[in-house]
XYZ file of C-alpha atoms in Angstrom:
652
model
C -23.260 -5.240 -29.432
C -19.837 -4.679 -31.331
C -18.844 -3.165 -34.509
C -16.522 -6.160 -36.381
C -15.243 -4.076 -39.376
C -16.225 -6.667 -42.096
C -13.345 -5.536 -44.633
C -9.875 -6.754 -44.268
C -7.662 -4.962 -46.400
C -5.912 -2.168 -44.337
C -5.782 1.188 -46.871
C -7.542 2.727 -49.250
C -6.693 2.527 -52.970
C -6.755 5.701 -52.854
C -3.370 7.811 -52.348
C -4.392 11.406 -51.009
C -0.844 12.549 -50.348
C 0.652 11.454 -53.720
C 2.145 14.238 -55.414
C 0.580 15.144 -58.441
C -2.339 12.927 -57.224
C -6.131 14.782 -57.582
C -9.052 13.808 -56.273
C -12.681 14.591 -56.623
C -15.776 14.352 -54.889
C -17.726 16.063 -52.122
C -18.945 16.335 -48.399
C -21.600 14.313 -47.723
C -24.870 14.862 -46.038
C -27.698 11.967 -46.719
C -30.194 13.472 -48.892
C -33.445 13.118 -46.341
C -32.014 14.002 -42.879
C -28.825 15.955 -44.083
C -26.972 15.455 -39.895
C -29.916 14.201 -38.741
C -28.198 11.239 -41.040
C -27.430 8.556 -38.417
C -29.933 9.362 -35.683
C -32.571 9.142 -38.858
C -30.477 6.154 -40.593
C -32.315 5.280 -43.697
C -29.579 3.077 -45.583
C -32.210 2.242 -49.223
C -31.635 6.261 -49.468
C -28.211 6.408 -48.481
C -27.578 3.650 -51.341
C -29.400 5.863 -53.740
C -27.484 9.127 -52.509
C -24.195 7.323 -53.278
C -25.128 4.782 -56.844
C -25.955 8.721 -57.954
C -22.721 10.007 -56.408
C -20.449 7.830 -58.142
C -22.806 7.169 -61.251
C -20.923 10.579 -61.839
C -17.791 10.369 -61.358
C -17.350 11.527 -57.511
C -14.587 8.739 -55.946
C -13.727 10.860 -52.346
C -16.485 12.067 -49.799
C -16.298 13.503 -46.754
C -18.462 12.547 -44.407
C -19.159 13.213 -40.821
C -19.774 10.931 -37.383
C -21.843 13.669 -35.496
C -20.820 14.005 -32.189
C -23.236 13.541 -30.278
C -25.251 10.775 -32.341
C -21.742 8.430 -31.980
C -20.935 9.554 -28.430
C -24.432 10.261 -26.903
C -23.531 10.523 -22.657
C -24.750 12.094 -20.171
C -23.531 13.420 -16.744
C -25.496 12.454 -13.695
C -24.656 14.327 -10.309
C -24.796 13.776 -6.844
C -25.117 16.000 -4.120
C -23.755 19.259 -4.744
C -22.950 19.359 -8.339
C -20.787 16.393 -7.745
C -20.219 14.990 -10.958
C -21.037 11.093 -10.226
C -21.588 8.769 -13.241
C -21.242 9.501 -17.612
C -24.282 7.237 -18.488
C -26.284 7.016 -21.832
C -29.169 8.661 -20.530
C -30.136 6.239 -17.690
C -28.342 3.751 -18.676
C -25.003 2.873 -17.796
C -22.153 2.130 -19.973
C -21.807 -1.682 -20.968
C -18.274 -3.261 -20.526
C -17.434 -3.895 -23.811
C -15.272 -1.602 -25.784
C -17.706 0.443 -27.414
C -19.429 1.455 -23.826
C -16.585 1.872 -21.935
C -16.223 4.400 -25.244
C -19.462 5.778 -24.650
C -19.870 5.253 -27.813
C -22.920 4.530 -29.337
C -23.274 0.738 -30.781
C -25.888 1.462 -33.296
C -24.376 4.709 -34.483
C -20.898 2.631 -35.320
C -23.268 -0.338 -36.932
C -24.886 1.822 -39.130
C -21.172 3.571 -39.719
C -20.322 -0.007 -40.656
C -22.906 -0.070 -43.584
C -21.731 3.168 -45.020
C -18.298 2.387 -45.676
C -19.171 -1.053 -47.120
C -21.417 0.921 -49.828
C -18.961 3.274 -50.423
C -16.484 0.300 -50.975
C -19.335 -1.573 -53.023
C -19.464 1.607 -55.424
C -15.992 1.794 -55.463
C -15.302 5.153 -53.499
C -13.614 5.970 -50.452
C -14.343 8.302 -47.911
C -12.594 11.139 -45.753
C -13.577 10.715 -41.875
C -14.307 14.254 -40.028
C -13.978 12.329 -36.470
C -14.679 15.040 -33.986
C -17.361 16.564 -35.710
C -18.858 19.072 -33.242
C -18.941 21.809 -35.662
C -21.535 21.662 -38.666
C -22.798 24.484 -40.926
C -23.164 27.286 -38.315
C -24.389 25.078 -35.309
C -22.121 23.147 -32.187
C -22.579 19.742 -31.626
C -21.358 18.084 -28.605
C -22.724 15.407 -25.898
C -25.008 16.077 -23.498
C -22.275 15.186 -20.693
C -19.791 18.167 -21.894
C -22.545 20.696 -23.254
C -20.754 24.377 -21.549
C -17.507 22.649 -21.572
C -14.459 24.630 -23.708
C -13.889 20.882 -26.115
C -10.424 22.541 -26.983
C -8.957 22.876 -23.384
C -11.557 21.338 -20.731
C -9.595 18.085 -19.716
C -12.967 16.064 -19.362
C -13.715 16.881 -22.509
C -10.857 16.083 -24.095
C -10.655 12.830 -22.257
C -13.992 11.915 -23.450
C -12.529 12.752 -27.124
C -9.626 10.852 -26.850
C -11.769 7.690 -26.040
C -13.926 8.493 -29.118
C -10.960 8.806 -31.405
C -9.453 5.642 -29.943
C -12.583 2.984 -30.162
C -13.510 4.713 -33.640
C -10.212 4.637 -35.478
C -9.379 1.008 -34.166
C -12.526 -0.354 -35.228
C -12.413 0.621 -38.849
C -9.289 0.836 -39.173
C -9.231 -2.233 -41.334
C -11.476 -0.501 -43.849
C -10.786 0.444 -47.161
C -13.299 2.411 -47.810
C -11.423 5.004 -45.634
C -9.114 6.991 -47.373
C -8.035 9.603 -44.441
C -8.834 10.486 -41.031
C -10.039 14.159 -40.584
C -9.466 15.782 -37.190
C -13.226 16.932 -37.338
C -14.956 19.673 -39.057
C -13.351 22.832 -38.563
C -12.489 22.304 -34.908
C -11.228 25.919 -34.654
C -14.784 27.265 -34.822
C -15.713 24.894 -31.627
C -14.412 26.993 -28.663
C -12.167 29.733 -27.819
C -7.840 28.810 -27.356
C -4.575 30.157 -27.202
C -1.818 29.334 -29.187
C -0.687 27.102 -27.096
C -4.050 25.219 -26.380
C -4.969 25.228 -30.278
C -1.540 23.497 -30.776
C -1.838 21.221 -27.569
C -5.589 20.380 -28.537
C -4.287 19.233 -32.296
C -1.071 17.115 -30.937
C -3.133 15.229 -29.195
C -5.865 14.665 -31.778
C -3.727 13.589 -34.232
C -1.090 11.730 -32.308
C -3.941 9.383 -31.173
C -4.739 8.395 -34.613
C -1.428 7.899 -35.447
C -1.167 5.372 -32.350
C -3.713 3.308 -33.880
C -3.498 4.011 -37.625
C -0.254 4.201 -39.281
C -1.545 4.043 -42.744
C -3.379 6.815 -43.563
C -3.076 10.557 -42.906
C -4.204 12.352 -40.926
C -6.216 15.316 -42.400
C -6.179 19.282 -40.710
C -9.946 20.019 -41.625
C -9.578 23.859 -40.474
C -10.702 26.607 -41.842
C -9.246 30.246 -41.767
C -5.601 29.537 -40.806
C -2.623 32.078 -41.190
C 0.735 32.572 -40.392
C 0.049 34.467 -37.354
C -2.304 34.310 -34.639
C -3.974 31.435 -32.277
C -4.448 28.492 -35.690
C -1.342 28.722 -37.550
C -0.284 27.259 -41.066
C 3.053 26.240 -39.702
C 1.935 24.627 -36.360
C -1.333 22.735 -38.378
C 1.548 21.709 -40.793
C 3.754 20.429 -37.950
C 1.110 18.172 -36.613
C -0.957 16.729 -39.895
C -0.160 15.289 -42.672
C -2.499 17.170 -45.139
C -3.639 20.849 -44.895
C -7.159 21.815 -45.931
C -8.627 25.193 -47.391
C -12.497 25.762 -47.418
C -12.075 28.575 -50.037
C -15.760 29.666 -50.066
C -15.711 33.909 -51.751
C -17.871 34.944 -48.466
C -16.125 33.849 -45.786
C -12.629 34.367 -46.777
C -11.459 37.839 -46.529
C -10.872 40.020 -49.704
C -12.838 37.381 -51.829
C -16.369 38.390 -52.042
C -15.631 41.563 -54.243
C -16.160 39.998 -57.951
C -18.340 37.806 -59.988
C -17.209 33.909 -59.409
C -16.369 33.384 -63.037
C -13.868 36.203 -62.881
C -10.061 35.763 -61.986
C -9.910 36.620 -58.552
C -12.558 34.557 -57.795
C -11.367 31.273 -59.557
C -8.054 31.974 -57.942
C -9.474 32.419 -54.462
C -8.914 28.277 -54.007
C -5.502 27.671 -55.729
C -4.269 30.548 -54.188
C -4.870 29.746 -50.570
C -4.131 26.312 -50.999
C -0.614 27.556 -52.139
C -0.711 29.763 -49.352
C -0.886 27.316 -46.610
C 1.410 24.411 -48.296
C 3.984 26.340 -49.187
C 4.339 27.830 -45.718
C 2.665 24.324 -44.183
C 5.699 22.423 -45.944
C 2.507 19.751 -46.666
C -0.273 18.923 -49.222
C -2.813 20.748 -49.113
C -6.562 19.626 -50.472
C -9.408 22.457 -50.959
C -11.647 20.175 -48.256
C -14.427 22.515 -49.133
C -15.626 24.866 -51.784
C -18.593 25.917 -53.600
C -20.527 28.980 -54.590
C -22.893 29.129 -51.958
C -26.128 28.989 -54.214
C -28.266 30.766 -56.492
C -27.782 33.689 -54.683
C -24.376 34.105 -55.568
C -24.618 32.360 -59.164
C -26.864 30.706 -61.629
C -26.206 27.337 -62.078
C -25.026 27.178 -65.330
C -21.729 30.004 -63.889
C -21.826 27.564 -60.879
C -20.705 24.799 -63.452
C -17.802 27.468 -65.462
C -16.775 28.240 -61.867
C -16.048 24.336 -60.856
C -14.095 23.636 -63.971
C -12.022 26.957 -63.681
C -11.503 25.947 -60.282
C -10.565 22.121 -61.459
C -8.141 22.994 -63.789
C -6.443 25.513 -61.660
C -6.410 23.168 -57.969
C -4.374 20.408 -60.313
C -2.087 22.502 -62.225
C -0.475 23.976 -59.737
C 0.172 21.190 -57.220
C -3.138 20.837 -55.342
C -4.125 17.618 -54.227
C -8.010 17.509 -55.181
C -11.300 19.451 -54.879
C -14.629 18.196 -52.735
C -17.749 20.631 -53.541
C -20.002 21.253 -50.725
C -21.818 19.378 -50.456
C -23.675 16.496 -51.958
C -27.619 17.476 -51.963
C -29.764 20.268 -51.390
C -31.301 20.241 -48.285
C -34.549 22.425 -48.949
C -36.880 20.257 -46.879
C -35.494 19.972 -43.585
C -37.023 21.908 -40.944
C -34.211 21.175 -37.951
C -31.255 23.446 -37.033
C -28.665 24.703 -38.698
C -30.957 24.299 -42.006
C -34.118 26.374 -39.848
C -31.693 28.633 -39.281
C -29.631 29.390 -42.124
C -30.557 29.972 -45.727
C -27.080 29.411 -47.399
C -27.195 26.150 -45.920
C -29.789 25.243 -47.866
C -28.957 24.874 -51.388
C -25.888 24.067 -52.306
C -25.579 20.308 -53.425
C -24.472 19.080 -56.500
C -27.745 17.250 -57.021
C -31.490 18.850 -56.323
C -33.834 17.403 -53.619
C -35.091 14.785 -56.368
C -32.201 13.245 -57.136
C -31.474 15.304 -60.310
C -27.764 16.365 -61.256
C -26.722 19.945 -61.379
C -24.438 21.645 -63.531
C -21.817 21.593 -61.526
C -21.171 17.967 -61.043
C -21.573 17.360 -64.489
C -18.499 19.048 -65.115
C -16.676 17.424 -61.943
C -17.368 13.884 -63.785
C -16.113 15.363 -66.847
C -13.069 16.933 -65.204
C -12.462 13.356 -63.461
C -12.698 11.437 -66.308
C -10.116 13.278 -68.250
C -7.354 13.470 -65.880
C -7.812 9.441 -65.797
C -7.095 9.155 -69.681
C -4.469 10.949 -69.393
C -1.518 8.798 -70.407
C 0.567 9.658 -67.025
C -0.437 8.926 -63.947
C 0.207 12.205 -62.106
C 1.111 15.502 -63.142
C 4.562 16.556 -62.542
C 5.000 19.750 -59.934
C 5.047 23.125 -62.116
C 8.107 25.209 -62.311
C 7.960 28.162 -59.839
C 10.178 31.582 -60.654
C 9.909 33.850 -57.711
C 9.224 33.576 -54.094
C 6.862 35.971 -52.426
C 7.797 36.212 -48.667
C 5.104 37.387 -46.004
C 5.884 39.597 -43.192
C 4.991 39.897 -39.686
C 2.446 43.146 -39.522
C 1.069 43.104 -42.153
C -1.990 40.716 -43.685
C -0.467 38.165 -45.387
C -3.454 36.150 -47.201
C -4.203 40.039 -48.652
C -0.846 40.157 -49.820
C -0.714 36.565 -50.693
C -3.252 36.553 -52.929
C -2.940 39.746 -55.158
C 1.122 38.399 -55.622
C -0.579 35.063 -56.494
C -3.013 36.568 -59.445
C -0.149 39.551 -60.325
C 2.002 36.954 -61.139
C -0.375 34.718 -63.298
C -1.383 37.408 -65.290
C 2.605 38.492 -65.876
C 3.513 34.837 -66.579
C 5.173 33.651 -63.779
C 4.521 31.533 -60.869
C 5.658 32.064 -57.260
C 6.032 30.314 -54.040
C 5.032 31.494 -50.475
C 7.095 31.914 -47.200
C 7.061 33.224 -43.661
C 9.562 35.779 -43.202
C 10.960 33.498 -39.946
C 11.114 30.387 -42.324
C 14.805 30.014 -44.182
C 15.004 31.793 -47.450
C 14.458 29.329 -50.402
C 16.738 29.682 -53.356
C 14.908 31.486 -56.467
C 15.261 34.148 -59.261
C 13.213 36.385 -58.228
C 12.329 37.486 -54.448
C 8.811 40.096 -53.752
C 8.327 41.216 -50.308
C 4.646 42.806 -50.987
C 3.316 45.920 -49.104
C 5.410 45.854 -46.181
C 3.687 46.986 -42.713
C 4.203 47.269 -39.722
C 8.213 48.104 -37.576
C 9.178 44.377 -37.563
C 8.294 42.956 -40.751
C 11.633 40.554 -41.162
C 14.237 39.819 -39.325
C 17.860 40.925 -39.737
C 18.846 37.433 -40.036
C 16.233 36.421 -42.601
C 16.733 39.847 -44.372
C 20.860 39.685 -44.316
C 19.918 35.706 -46.099
C 17.734 37.435 -48.657
C 20.396 40.085 -49.283
C 22.650 37.556 -50.192
C 21.444 35.940 -52.364
C 20.158 39.360 -54.208
C 23.800 39.990 -53.950
C 24.682 36.598 -55.930
C 22.546 37.712 -58.877
C 18.973 37.456 -57.922
C 15.670 39.973 -58.335
C 13.799 41.774 -55.152
C 10.904 43.042 -55.024
C 9.746 45.165 -52.652
C 6.287 47.675 -52.022
C 5.866 49.699 -49.298
C 2.605 49.855 -46.623
C 3.128 51.545 -43.731
C 5.883 49.565 -43.363
C 9.530 51.103 -41.525
C 12.278 48.902 -42.678
C 15.878 49.313 -41.869
C 18.723 49.876 -44.248
C 16.242 50.876 -47.223
C 18.624 53.321 -48.650
C 21.309 50.790 -48.916
C 18.902 48.675 -50.040
C 17.024 50.738 -52.621
C 19.406 53.290 -53.350
C 16.249 55.816 -52.321
C 17.015 57.865 -49.677
C 14.122 58.358 -47.267
C 13.615 62.228 -46.252
C 9.873 62.953 -44.991
C 6.711 60.377 -43.789
C 3.371 61.579 -43.743
C -0.567 60.698 -44.090
C -0.965 60.649 -47.136
C -3.468 63.428 -49.300
C -3.075 62.915 -52.998
C -4.151 60.145 -53.851
C -5.326 59.291 -57.771
C -2.330 57.117 -60.074
C 0.943 56.745 -61.087
C 2.073 56.945 -64.692
C 4.750 54.350 -66.104
C 6.066 55.030 -69.155
C 8.522 53.933 -71.932
C 8.211 50.348 -69.696
C 7.176 48.003 -72.891
C 4.840 51.421 -73.736
C 2.519 53.166 -71.169
C 0.096 52.115 -68.346
C -0.669 53.112 -64.823
C -1.087 51.480 -61.417
C -2.965 53.090 -58.411
C -1.499 56.020 -56.114
C -2.891 55.515 -52.050
C -2.162 54.106 -49.108
C -2.383 55.322 -45.448
C 1.304 56.849 -45.953
C 3.439 58.863 -48.364
C 6.961 58.554 -47.550
C 9.134 61.685 -49.809
C 12.154 60.207 -51.425
C 15.893 61.120 -52.868
C 17.101 58.748 -55.253
C 20.847 58.075 -54.668
C 21.655 55.338 -56.433
C 18.724 53.878 -57.877
C 17.009 54.968 -61.496
C 13.743 56.817 -61.817
C 10.943 54.592 -63.542
C 7.410 56.554 -62.572
C 7.468 59.111 -59.681
C 4.476 60.897 -58.542
C 2.579 63.563 -60.010
C 4.877 65.692 -57.505
C 7.727 64.200 -58.956
C 8.296 61.951 -55.703
C 9.717 58.743 -56.893
C 7.214 55.831 -57.021
C 8.717 52.815 -58.877
C 13.044 52.817 -59.144
C 15.249 50.307 -59.841
C 18.925 49.980 -58.362
C 21.841 47.478 -58.452
C 23.033 45.434 -55.376
C 25.975 43.441 -56.323
C 24.768 41.249 -59.369
C 21.136 41.166 -58.411
C 18.655 44.538 -58.544
C 16.216 45.607 -56.141
C 12.744 46.852 -57.686
C 10.901 49.542 -55.001
C 7.542 50.737 -55.230
C 6.522 53.360 -52.534
C 2.590 52.542 -52.780
C 1.129 49.002 -51.052
C 0.552 47.952 -54.638
C -1.159 44.610 -53.620
C -3.192 45.686 -50.570
C -4.429 48.086 -53.002
C -5.597 45.484 -55.485
C -6.927 43.151 -53.164
C -9.270 46.163 -51.517
C -10.384 47.025 -54.780
C -13.470 45.412 -56.671
C -13.243 44.682 -60.231
C -9.138 45.803 -59.946
C -8.037 42.292 -61.818
C -10.798 41.570 -64.479
C -12.616 45.181 -65.409
C -11.331 46.117 -68.812
C -10.861 49.593 -67.460
C -8.741 48.625 -64.811
C -5.355 49.728 -64.395
C -2.992 47.019 -65.778
C -0.675 46.374 -62.797
C -0.034 42.987 -63.426
C 2.804 44.721 -65.934
C 4.949 45.948 -63.436
C 5.141 41.707 -62.187
C 5.694 41.760 -65.960
C 8.667 44.127 -66.238
C 10.723 43.277 -62.791
C 10.151 38.645 -64.025
C 11.734 39.519 -67.245
C 15.118 37.468 -66.360
C 13.150 35.279 -64.232
C 11.592 33.667 -67.095
C 14.319 33.046 -69.282
C 13.830 29.800 -68.235
C 10.335 29.184 -69.384
C 9.580 27.244 -72.509
C 6.036 28.632 -73.405
C 5.298 32.425 -72.860
C 1.850 33.950 -73.800
C 0.232 37.707 -73.629
C -3.053 37.487 -72.216
C -3.740 38.331 -68.684
C -6.651 36.776 -68.097
C -4.795 33.216 -68.901
C -2.790 31.180 -66.244
C -0.185 29.129 -67.534
C 2.134 26.884 -65.925
C 4.548 24.572 -67.250
C 5.071 21.045 -66.094
C 8.624 19.296 -66.695
C 8.551 15.922 -67.117
C 12.174 15.709 -68.687
C 14.682 18.172 -69.630
C 13.228 18.351 -73.130
C 9.625 17.230 -72.212
C 7.393 19.372 -70.981
C 3.255 19.698 -70.245
C 1.667 22.537 -70.171
C -1.531 23.823 -68.850
C -3.525 27.072 -69.823
C -6.770 27.938 -68.068
C -8.780 30.781 -69.413
C -9.890 32.779 -65.833
C -12.859 34.888 -67.323
C -16.467 34.174 -68.753
C -15.077 35.240 -72.337
C -13.761 33.123 -75.050
C -9.945 34.023 -75.543
C -7.868 33.447 -78.518
C -3.994 33.740 -77.588
C -0.733 33.059 -79.474
C 1.437 31.531 -77.297
C 5.460 31.589 -78.048
C 7.896 28.653 -77.785
C 11.442 29.246 -77.175
C 13.769 28.013 -79.927
C 13.687 24.257 -80.468
C 11.021 24.275 -78.913
C 7.894 22.500 -80.470
C 4.418 21.485 -80.351
C 3.503 17.617 -79.216
C 0.462 16.373 -78.377
C -2.499 18.123 -77.054
C -5.109 16.010 -74.495
C -7.735 18.568 -73.451
C -9.354 21.994 -75.500
C -7.807 23.516 -79.118
C -4.083 23.946 -79.944
C -2.470 24.606 -82.900
C 0.994 24.674 -84.131
C 2.537 27.575 -86.271
C 5.851 27.217 -86.264
C 7.528 28.602 -82.992
C 3.851 29.733 -81.606
C 1.405 27.976 -80.692
C -2.631 29.205 -81.453
C -4.382 28.402 -78.946
C -8.482 28.771 -78.497
C -10.274 29.129 -75.360
C -13.688 28.882 -74.476
C -14.956 31.031 -71.061
C -13.414 29.869 -67.965
C -11.697 26.084 -69.909
C -8.043 25.344 -70.620
C -6.061 23.669 -73.140
C -3.768 20.737 -72.135
C -0.805 20.084 -74.314
C 3.141 18.953 -74.395
C 6.368 20.590 -76.371
C 9.345 18.775 -77.161
C 12.372 19.706 -77.856
């Protein structure tokens, strides 16, 4: 039986690559069957699911044609283990394109019906093409069980046949918004970096050869600037990068309550980390609290609301919850294996909505009601350069939060990439003996010499030319034995930062001004002129310390480390129109024109907050689109409910 897509319109009405665009949706498995939905196809149940999700306001679903259900090929063997023939069980492959690709005509027909249902409900989908990994279980066709599906030529041959037939069949259907390589394919098998690159290029190019009207989406989880699956490679080979931002499964994120600043910042910080280094848009493709043991339903809704506003305000392209339905009644693996996979839905098993889906629908209705179609790109004042040999994600994560607390925004860069122009540069928690090449360092120093500011914090790094850069002459280096705090006095009052790290370097200031010392008088926080610019230096790995310390960003008795970032950014933020006070408020500015800016203020705490925002001279509050904001002369009084936001405009 041949499957013919019944729709003639080539592209979806949703453009996932549109600057400032934002989609709201979820990952979908049918409520009655989970991963068995295609072999236990019940269209009435699926239609009911989609109607409930559409009614709630969700516009995009990520869906999964489970690999062995859609390509149920079996390898038959001859004497001596010779590979004789690929069949569908005992039946020879049919002579039509579907059969020759090893595909199931029945499963393809079900998917065609599914797409028509989506179109009926004004929804669209992202298709995870090679879905061989799902929720902790590997799913592969019988013919390639035991093969490395990322490197074995037999596996790759059949993957390409899958891609060619599936994309060719459904490329005309308007319910498809994008082609995902597959669900977390980097979890399917071991590979080297070159093998990971080759596999990604093979699959991505196969999709683009057939359909150039839709984006190819990475679908990966857990990328980094170094290692096997890199952000840069995925950015080169796909059109949209993806984050799967679960606090439990991402390093450094499972430390604080989900409704506090560290956890709320996770999805946005990681998405910006990917997008900036990968030079492509990023979609928060999976997010969730992983069930009631992590957060109650009401707290999960607060978390979702904060994350939605944060992702939207920081130039990310959407948020898809994991997943549509609870799966507490299913007996097959992975649900039988993993308790954490059963209570993740937006809808309960009886179809009743949870508070999270109500928040998602409310947010989508809000952005649809705005008088502008897309939020302009946010302004950023600083570039955070992640270096070789360090925990890049850990350093990036803390730097992002500290900058938000201090009232400015950063972009990320890996040390091998060309140095972008900025007013402020951050080199956080330098580690190892390589860090940054001389070529890139000289590029950076040239920008500082021309007037930019540079901030450096030191872990166990051994940078060259440190004295000429910082005005500090290293004397000795030893394993750190003294821990405690560093008192910083005279910088807008007095505060402390933690004194920790693996090593202690003793310094002699040659031309640096010492702003704070350790208890034994060793310089700890300094500033020195460098041409027309300045270099700030902290002798401890501040970002690494905070990354590893539970409660470091939100507890009332935690040190105000963000004030270091506030101090070093004093000149960089001069072009900001709005200044805030409270460290739990994240503030972004979005220029519409020279005299018109949109402002998004997000309360990243579970407590109500009142704050007074100061406007630059000549600016005034214009319109309030969301939340409570009242003009008082050159100030704006803002009332932010817990984990909520205010959106307004300012005009000159």
